[in-house]
mmCIF file of C-alpha atoms and ligand atoms in Angstrom:
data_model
loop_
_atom_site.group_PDB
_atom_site.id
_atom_site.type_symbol
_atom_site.label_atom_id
_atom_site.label_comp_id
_atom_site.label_asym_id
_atom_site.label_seq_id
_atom_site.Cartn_x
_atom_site.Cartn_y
_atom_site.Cartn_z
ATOM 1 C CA UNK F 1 0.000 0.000 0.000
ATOM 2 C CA UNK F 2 1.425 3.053 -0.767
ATOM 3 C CA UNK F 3 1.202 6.018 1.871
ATOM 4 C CA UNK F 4 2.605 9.325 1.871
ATOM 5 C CA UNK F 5 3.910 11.021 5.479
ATOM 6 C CA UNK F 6 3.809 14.649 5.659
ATOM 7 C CA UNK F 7 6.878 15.139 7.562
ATOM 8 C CA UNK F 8 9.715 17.800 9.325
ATOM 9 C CA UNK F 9 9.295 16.507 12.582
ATOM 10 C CA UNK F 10 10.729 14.146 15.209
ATOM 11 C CA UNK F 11 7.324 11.935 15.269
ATOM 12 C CA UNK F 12 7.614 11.969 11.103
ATOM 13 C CA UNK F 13 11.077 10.517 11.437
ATOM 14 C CA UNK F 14 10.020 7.964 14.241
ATOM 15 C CA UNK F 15 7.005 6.788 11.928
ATOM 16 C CA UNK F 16 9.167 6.198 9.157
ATOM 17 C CA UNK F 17 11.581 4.105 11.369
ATOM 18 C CA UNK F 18 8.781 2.092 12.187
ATOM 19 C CA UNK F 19 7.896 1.965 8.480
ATOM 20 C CA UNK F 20 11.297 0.928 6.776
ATOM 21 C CA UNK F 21 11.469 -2.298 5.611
ATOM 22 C CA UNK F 22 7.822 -3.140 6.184
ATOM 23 C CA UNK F 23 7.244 -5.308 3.179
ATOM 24 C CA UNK F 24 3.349 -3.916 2.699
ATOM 25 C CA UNK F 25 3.305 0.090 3.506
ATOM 26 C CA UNK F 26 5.499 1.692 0.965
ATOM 27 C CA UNK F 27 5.800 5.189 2.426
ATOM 28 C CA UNK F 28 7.556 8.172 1.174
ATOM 29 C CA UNK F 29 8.283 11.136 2.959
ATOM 30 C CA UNK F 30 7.617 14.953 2.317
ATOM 31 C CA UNK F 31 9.378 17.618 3.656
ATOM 32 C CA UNK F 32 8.985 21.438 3.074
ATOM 33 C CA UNK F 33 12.794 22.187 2.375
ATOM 34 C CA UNK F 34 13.143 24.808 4.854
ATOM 35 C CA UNK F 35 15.975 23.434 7.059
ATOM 36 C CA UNK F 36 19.541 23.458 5.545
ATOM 37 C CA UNK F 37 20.525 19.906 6.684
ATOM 38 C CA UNK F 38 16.853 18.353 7.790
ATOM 39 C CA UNK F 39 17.635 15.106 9.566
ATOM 40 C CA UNK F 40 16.656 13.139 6.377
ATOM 41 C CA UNK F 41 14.036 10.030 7.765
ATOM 42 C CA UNK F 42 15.147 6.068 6.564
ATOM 43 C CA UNK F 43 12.881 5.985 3.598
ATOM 44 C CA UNK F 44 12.425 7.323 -0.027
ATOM 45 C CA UNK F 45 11.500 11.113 0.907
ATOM 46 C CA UNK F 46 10.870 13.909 -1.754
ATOM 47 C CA UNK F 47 11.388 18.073 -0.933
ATOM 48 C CA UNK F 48 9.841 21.024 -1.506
ATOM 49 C CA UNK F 49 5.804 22.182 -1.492
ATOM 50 C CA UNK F 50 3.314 20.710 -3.948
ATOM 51 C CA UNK F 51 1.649 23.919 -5.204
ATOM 52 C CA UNK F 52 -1.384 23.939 -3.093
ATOM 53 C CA UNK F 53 -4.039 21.872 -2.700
ATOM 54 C CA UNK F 54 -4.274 20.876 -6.415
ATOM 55 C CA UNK F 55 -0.685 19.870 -6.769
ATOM 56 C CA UNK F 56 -1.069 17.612 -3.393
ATOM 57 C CA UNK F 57 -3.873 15.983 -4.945
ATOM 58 C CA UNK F 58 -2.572 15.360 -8.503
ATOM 59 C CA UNK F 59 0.422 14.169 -6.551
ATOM 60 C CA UNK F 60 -1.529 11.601 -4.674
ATOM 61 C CA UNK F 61 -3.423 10.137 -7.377
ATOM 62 C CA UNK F 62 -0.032 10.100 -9.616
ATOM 63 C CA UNK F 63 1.339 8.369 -7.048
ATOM 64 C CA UNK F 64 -1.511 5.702 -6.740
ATOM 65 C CA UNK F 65 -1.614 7.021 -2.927
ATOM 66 C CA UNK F 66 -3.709 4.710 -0.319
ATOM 67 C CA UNK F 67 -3.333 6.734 2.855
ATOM 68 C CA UNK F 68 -1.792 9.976 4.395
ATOM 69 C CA UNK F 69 -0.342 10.729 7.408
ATOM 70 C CA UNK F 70 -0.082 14.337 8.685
ATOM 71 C CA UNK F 71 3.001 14.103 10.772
ATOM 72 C CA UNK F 72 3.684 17.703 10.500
ATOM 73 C CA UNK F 73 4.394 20.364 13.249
ATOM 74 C CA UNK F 74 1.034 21.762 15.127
ATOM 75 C CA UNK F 75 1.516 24.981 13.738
ATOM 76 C CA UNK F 76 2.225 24.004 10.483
ATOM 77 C CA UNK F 77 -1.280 24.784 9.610
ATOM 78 C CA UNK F 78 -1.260 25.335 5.833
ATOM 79 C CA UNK F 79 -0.229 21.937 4.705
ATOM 80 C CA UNK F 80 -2.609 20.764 6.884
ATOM 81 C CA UNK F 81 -5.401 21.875 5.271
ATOM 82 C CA UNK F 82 -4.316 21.274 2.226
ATOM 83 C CA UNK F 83 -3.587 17.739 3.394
ATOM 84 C CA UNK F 84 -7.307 17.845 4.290
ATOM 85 C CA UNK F 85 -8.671 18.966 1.027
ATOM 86 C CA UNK F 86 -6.462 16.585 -1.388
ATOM 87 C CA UNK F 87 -7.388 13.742 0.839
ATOM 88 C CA UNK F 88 -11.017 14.712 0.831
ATOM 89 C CA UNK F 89 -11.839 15.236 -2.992
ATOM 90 C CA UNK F 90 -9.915 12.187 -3.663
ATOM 91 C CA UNK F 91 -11.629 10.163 -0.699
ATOM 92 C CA UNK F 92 -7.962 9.287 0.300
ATOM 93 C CA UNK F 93 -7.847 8.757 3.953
ATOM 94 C CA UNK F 94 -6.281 10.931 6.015
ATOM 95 C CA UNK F 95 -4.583 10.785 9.967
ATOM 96 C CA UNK F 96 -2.635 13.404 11.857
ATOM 97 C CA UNK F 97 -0.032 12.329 13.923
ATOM 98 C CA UNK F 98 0.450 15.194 16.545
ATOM 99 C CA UNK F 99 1.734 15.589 19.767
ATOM 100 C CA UNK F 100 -0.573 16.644 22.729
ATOM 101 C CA UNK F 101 -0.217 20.003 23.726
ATOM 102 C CA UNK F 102 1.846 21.127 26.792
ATOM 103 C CA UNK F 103 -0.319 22.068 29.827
ATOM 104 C CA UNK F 104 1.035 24.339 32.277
ATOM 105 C CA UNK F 105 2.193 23.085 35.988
ATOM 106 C CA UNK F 106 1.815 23.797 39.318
ATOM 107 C CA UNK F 107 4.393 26.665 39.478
ATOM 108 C CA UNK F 108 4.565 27.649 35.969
ATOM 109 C CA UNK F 109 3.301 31.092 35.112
ATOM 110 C CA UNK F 110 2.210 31.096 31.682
ATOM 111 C CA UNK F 111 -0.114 33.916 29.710
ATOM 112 C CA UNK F 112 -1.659 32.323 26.976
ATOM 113 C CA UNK F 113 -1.799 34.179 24.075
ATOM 114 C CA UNK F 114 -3.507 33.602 20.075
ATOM 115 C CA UNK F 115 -1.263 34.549 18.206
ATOM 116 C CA UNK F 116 2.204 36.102 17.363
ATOM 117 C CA UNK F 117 1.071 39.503 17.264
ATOM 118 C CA UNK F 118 -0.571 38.670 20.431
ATOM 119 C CA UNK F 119 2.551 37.495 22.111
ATOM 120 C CA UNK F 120 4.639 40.755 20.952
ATOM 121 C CA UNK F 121 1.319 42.665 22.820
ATOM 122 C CA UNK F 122 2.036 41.122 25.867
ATOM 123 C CA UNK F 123 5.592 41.507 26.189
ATOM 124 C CA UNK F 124 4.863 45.226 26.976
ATOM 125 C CA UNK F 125 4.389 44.525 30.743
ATOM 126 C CA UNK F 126 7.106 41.853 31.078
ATOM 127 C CA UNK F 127 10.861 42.070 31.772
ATOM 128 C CA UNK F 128 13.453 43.607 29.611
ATOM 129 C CA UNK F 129 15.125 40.184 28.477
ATOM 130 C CA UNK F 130 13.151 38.198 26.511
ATOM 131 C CA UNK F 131 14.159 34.382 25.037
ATOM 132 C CA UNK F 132 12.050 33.938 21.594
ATOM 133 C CA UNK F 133 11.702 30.301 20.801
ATOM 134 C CA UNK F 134 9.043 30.888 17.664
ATOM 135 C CA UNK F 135 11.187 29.426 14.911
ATOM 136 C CA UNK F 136 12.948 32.042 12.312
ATOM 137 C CA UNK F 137 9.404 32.674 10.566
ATOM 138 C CA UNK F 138 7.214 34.130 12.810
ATOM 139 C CA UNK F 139 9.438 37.109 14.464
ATOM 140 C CA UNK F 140 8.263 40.305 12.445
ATOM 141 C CA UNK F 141 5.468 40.743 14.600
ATOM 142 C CA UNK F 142 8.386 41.862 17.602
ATOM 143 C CA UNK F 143 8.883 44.342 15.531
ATOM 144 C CA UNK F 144 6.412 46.149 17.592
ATOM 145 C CA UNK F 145 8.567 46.205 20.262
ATOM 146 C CA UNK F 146 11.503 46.900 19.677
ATOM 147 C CA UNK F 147 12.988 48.324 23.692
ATOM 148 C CA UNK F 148 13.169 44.730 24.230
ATOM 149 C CA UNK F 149 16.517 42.602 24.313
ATOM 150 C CA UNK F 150 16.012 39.554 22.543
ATOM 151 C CA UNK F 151 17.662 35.930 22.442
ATOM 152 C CA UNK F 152 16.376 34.265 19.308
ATOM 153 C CA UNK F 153 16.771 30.565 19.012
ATOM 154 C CA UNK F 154 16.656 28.825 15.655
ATOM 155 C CA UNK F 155 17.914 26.224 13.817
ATOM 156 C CA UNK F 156 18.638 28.343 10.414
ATOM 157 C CA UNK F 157 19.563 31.760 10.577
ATOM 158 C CA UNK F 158 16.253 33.919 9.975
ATOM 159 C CA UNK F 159 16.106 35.361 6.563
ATOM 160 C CA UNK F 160 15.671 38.170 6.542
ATOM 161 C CA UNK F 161 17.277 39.201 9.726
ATOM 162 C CA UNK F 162 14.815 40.615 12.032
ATOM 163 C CA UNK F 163 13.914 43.855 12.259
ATOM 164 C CA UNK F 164 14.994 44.446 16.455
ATOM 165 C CA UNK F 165 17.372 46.935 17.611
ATOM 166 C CA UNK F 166 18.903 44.595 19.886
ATOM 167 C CA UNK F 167 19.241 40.528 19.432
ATOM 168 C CA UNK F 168 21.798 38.069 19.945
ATOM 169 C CA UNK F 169 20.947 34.973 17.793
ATOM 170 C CA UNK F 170 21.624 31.340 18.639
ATOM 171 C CA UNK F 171 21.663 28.473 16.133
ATOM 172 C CA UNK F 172 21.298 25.489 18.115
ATOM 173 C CA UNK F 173 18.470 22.341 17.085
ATOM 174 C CA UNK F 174 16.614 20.373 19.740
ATOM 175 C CA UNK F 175 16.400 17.932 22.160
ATOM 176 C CA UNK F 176 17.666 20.532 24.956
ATOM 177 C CA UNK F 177 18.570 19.227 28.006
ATOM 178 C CA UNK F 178 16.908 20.936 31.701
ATOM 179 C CA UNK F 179 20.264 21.838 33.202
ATOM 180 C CA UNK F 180 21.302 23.075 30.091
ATOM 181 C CA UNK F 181 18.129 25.455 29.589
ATOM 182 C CA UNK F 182 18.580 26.780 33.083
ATOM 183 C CA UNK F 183 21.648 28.011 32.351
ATOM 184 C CA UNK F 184 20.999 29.476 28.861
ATOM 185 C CA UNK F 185 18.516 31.269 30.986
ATOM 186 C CA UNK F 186 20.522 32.519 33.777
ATOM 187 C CA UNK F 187 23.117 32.961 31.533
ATOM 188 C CA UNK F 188 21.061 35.660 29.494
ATOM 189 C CA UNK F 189 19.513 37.121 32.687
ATOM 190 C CA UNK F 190 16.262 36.205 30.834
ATOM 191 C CA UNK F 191 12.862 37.760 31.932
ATOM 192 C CA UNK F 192 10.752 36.426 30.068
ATOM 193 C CA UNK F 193 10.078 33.420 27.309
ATOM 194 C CA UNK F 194 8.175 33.111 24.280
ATOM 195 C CA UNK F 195 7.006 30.224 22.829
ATOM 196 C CA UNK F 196 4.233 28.108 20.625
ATOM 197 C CA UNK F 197 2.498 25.867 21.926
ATOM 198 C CA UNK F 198 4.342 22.673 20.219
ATOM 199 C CA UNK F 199 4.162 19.846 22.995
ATOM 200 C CA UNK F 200 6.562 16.626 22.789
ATOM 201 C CA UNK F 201 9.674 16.445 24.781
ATOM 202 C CA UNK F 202 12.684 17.560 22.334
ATOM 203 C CA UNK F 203 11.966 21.565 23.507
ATOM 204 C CA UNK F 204 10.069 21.317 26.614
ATOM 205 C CA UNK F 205 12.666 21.950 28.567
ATOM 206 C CA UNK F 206 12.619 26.129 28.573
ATOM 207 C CA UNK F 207 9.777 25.510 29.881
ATOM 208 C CA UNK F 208 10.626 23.631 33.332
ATOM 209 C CA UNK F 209 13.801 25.834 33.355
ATOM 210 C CA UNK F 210 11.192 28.682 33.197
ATOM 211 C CA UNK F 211 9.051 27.387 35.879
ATOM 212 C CA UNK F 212 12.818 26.876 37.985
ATOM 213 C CA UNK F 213 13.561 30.566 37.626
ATOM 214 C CA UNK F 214 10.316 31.838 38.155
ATOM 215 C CA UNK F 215 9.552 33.664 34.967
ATOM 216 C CA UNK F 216 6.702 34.356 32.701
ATOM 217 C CA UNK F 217 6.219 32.152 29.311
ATOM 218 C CA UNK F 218 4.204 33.681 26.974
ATOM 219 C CA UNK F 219 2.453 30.725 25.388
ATOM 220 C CA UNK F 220 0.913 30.964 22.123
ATOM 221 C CA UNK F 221 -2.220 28.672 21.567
ATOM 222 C CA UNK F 222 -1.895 26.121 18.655
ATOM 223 C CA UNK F 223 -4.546 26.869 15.506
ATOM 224 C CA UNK F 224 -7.655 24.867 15.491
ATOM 225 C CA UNK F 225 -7.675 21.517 15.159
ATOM 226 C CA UNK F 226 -8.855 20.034 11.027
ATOM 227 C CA UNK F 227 -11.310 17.057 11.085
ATOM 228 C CA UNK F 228 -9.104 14.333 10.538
ATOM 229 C CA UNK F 229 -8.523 11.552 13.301
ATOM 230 C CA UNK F 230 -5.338 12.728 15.795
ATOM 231 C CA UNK F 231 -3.430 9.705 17.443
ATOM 232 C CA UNK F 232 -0.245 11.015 19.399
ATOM 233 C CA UNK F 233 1.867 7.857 18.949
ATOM 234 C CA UNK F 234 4.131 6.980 15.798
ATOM 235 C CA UNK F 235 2.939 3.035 16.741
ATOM 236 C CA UNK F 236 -0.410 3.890 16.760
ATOM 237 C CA UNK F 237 0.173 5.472 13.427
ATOM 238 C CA UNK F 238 1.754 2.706 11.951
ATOM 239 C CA UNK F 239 -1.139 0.237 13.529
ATOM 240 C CA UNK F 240 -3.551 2.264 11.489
ATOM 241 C CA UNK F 241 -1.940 1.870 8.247
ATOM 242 C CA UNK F 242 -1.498 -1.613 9.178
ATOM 243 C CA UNK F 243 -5.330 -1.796 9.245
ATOM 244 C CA UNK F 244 -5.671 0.210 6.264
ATOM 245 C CA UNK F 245 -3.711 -2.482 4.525
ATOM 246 C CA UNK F 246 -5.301 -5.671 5.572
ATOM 247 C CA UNK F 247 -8.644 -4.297 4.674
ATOM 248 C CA UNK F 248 -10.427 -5.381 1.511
ATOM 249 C CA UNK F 249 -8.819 -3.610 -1.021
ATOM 250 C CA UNK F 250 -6.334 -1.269 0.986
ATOM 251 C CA UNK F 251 -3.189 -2.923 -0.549
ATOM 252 C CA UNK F 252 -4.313 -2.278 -3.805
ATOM 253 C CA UNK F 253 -2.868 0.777 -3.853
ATOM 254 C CA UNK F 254 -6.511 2.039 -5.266
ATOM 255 C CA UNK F 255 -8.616 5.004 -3.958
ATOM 256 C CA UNK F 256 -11.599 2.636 -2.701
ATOM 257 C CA UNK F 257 -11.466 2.604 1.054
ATOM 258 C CA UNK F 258 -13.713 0.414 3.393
ATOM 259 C CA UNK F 259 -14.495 2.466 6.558
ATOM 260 C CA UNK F 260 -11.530 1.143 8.698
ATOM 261 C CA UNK F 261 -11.946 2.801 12.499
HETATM 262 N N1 NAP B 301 5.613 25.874 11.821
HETATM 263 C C1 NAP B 301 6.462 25.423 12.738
HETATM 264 O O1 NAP B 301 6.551 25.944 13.858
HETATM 265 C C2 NAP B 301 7.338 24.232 12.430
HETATM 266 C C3 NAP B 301 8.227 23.786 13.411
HETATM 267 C C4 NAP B 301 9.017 22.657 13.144
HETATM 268 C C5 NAP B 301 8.920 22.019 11.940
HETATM 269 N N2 NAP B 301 8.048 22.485 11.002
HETATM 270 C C6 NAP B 301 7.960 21.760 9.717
HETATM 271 O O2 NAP B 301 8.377 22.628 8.710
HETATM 272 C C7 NAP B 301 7.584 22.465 7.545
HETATM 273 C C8 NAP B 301 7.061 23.812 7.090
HETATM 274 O O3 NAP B 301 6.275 24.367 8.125
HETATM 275 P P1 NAP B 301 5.392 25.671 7.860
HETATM 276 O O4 NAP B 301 4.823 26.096 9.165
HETATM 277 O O5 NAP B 301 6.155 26.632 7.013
HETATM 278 O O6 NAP B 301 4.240 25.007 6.959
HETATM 279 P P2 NAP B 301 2.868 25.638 6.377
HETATM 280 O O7 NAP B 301 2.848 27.106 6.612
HETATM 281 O O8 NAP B 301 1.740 24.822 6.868
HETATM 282 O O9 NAP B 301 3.039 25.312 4.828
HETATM 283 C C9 NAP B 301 3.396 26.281 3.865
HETATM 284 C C10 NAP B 301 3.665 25.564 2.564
HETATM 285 O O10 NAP B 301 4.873 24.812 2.652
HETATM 286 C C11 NAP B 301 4.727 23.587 1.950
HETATM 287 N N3 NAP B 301 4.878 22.482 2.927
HETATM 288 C C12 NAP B 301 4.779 22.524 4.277
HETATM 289 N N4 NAP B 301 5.048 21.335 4.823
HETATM 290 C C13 NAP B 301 5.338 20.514 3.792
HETATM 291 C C14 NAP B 301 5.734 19.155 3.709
HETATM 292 N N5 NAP B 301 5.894 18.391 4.824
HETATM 293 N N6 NAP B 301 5.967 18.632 2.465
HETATM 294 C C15 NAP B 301 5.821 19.386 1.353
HETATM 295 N N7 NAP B 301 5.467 20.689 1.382
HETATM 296 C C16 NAP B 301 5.235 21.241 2.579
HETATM 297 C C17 NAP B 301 3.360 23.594 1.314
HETATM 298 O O11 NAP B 301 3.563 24.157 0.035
HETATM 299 P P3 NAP B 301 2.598 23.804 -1.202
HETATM 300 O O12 NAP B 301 1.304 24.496 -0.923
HETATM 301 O O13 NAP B 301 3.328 24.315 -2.385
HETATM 302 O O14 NAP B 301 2.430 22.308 -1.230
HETATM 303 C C18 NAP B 301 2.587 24.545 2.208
HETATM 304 O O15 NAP B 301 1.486 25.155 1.591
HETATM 305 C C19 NAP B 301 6.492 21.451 7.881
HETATM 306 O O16 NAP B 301 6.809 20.245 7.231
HETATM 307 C C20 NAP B 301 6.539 21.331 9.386
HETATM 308 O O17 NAP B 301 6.284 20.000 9.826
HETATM 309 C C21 NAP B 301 7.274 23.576 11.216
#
């Protein structure tokens, strides 16, 4: 059966370990091509976008496509849809593999926030130092406010530099490590923290060395949910493309698809 995996994450790469050399899901994955040197997954993977929904689905049916998995970051929103779209005028079906959302703990003081504009807004009232962990596409919006000193985090060097008096940048790609966190923040004298609302463990550290210092994370919420099914394990990914497959017709390869739960 032939599956793509929408991909550029850590649970992407750990469903296509699960996947390689499986004799009866032949997956390939798709990343965007914005990372330099992505950490390539072990199985055939293509780059770049698709042009939109239309290219995704001509894509897909090209391909003879069976199933989709939407392994892609929570706030990756636009392929998402798109993923939802192709998938649904080709009656393709479709899962997102996500990661549950962090929820604050006792301690933590978080101000949850809708957006990035949102999150500059809020800044206003906060400490002097602030550690942006948005990724290197979302920071125009600090533009706004620019007497802040920021730390930006990313794994490529933003293009175009930001648009803020006063940054120090730091390339640097996850898992962080608690101790090490801490002392990035104390290192800094950081006030404050910024960051989306990505759950999984590879950057949730800031967060408990946030809570350990006793500073403010401005959390920005993830975008609504699509329609698709959401399982939060890469093995109970690759279970439902296992079912997928052993149903009548799913290794076909074909586009007719018996309602599998
Ligand atoms: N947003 C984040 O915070 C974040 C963090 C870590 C990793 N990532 C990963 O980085 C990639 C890009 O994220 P984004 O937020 O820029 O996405 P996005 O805004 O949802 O997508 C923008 C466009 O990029 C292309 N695209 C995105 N993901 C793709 C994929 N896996 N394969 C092929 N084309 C893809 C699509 O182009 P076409 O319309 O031309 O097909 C899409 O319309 C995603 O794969 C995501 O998993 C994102």
């Amino acid at each position: 059966m032939k599956v793509l995996i929408l991909g550029g994450t850590t649970e992407a790469t750990a469903l296509a370990r699960r996947l390689a050399g499986n004799p009866r899901i032949a997956a390939t994955v798709s990343l965007a091509g914005r990372t330099a040197n992505p950490v390539l997954p072990p199985l055939p993977t293509r780059i770049g976008g698709f042009g939109g929904v239309d290219g995704l689905a001509a894509w897909l049916a090209e391909q003879g496509v069976a199933a989709v998995v939407d392994a892609t970051h929570p706030f990756a929103a636009r392929i998402s849809a798109n993923a939802v779209a192709a998938c649904g005028r080709l009656g393709v079906p479709l899962l997102v593999l996500g990661r549950a959302p962090w929820t604050a703990q006792p301690g933590d003081r978080w101000i949850a926030v809708p957006d990035m504009a949102a999150a500059a807004a809020a800044l206003r009232g906060l400490g002097e130092r602030v550690f942006l962990t948005v990724g290197r596409q979302e920071l125009a919006p600090f533009a706004a406010v620019p007497e802040k000193h920021y730390l930006i985090r990313t794994v490529d060097p933003p293009d175009p530099m930001p648009a803020l008096p006063r940054f120090t940048l730091l390339l640097d790609r996850g898992p962080f490590a608690p101790d090490a966190e801490l002392a990035l923040l104390e290192e800094h004298r950081i006030d404050a923290v910024v960051s989306k609302n990505s759950g999984g463990t590879a950057t949730r550290a800031k967060l408990d060395a946030a809570r350990r210092r006793g500073i403010p994370v401005v959390m920005v919420d993830r975008p609504p949910p699509g329609p698709a099914p959401v399982v939060h394990d890469p093995a109970a990914a690759a279970a439902w493309l296992e079912r997928r497959e052993a149903a009548p017709g799913g290794g076909a390869g074909g586009h007719a698809h018996p309602p599998v739960p």
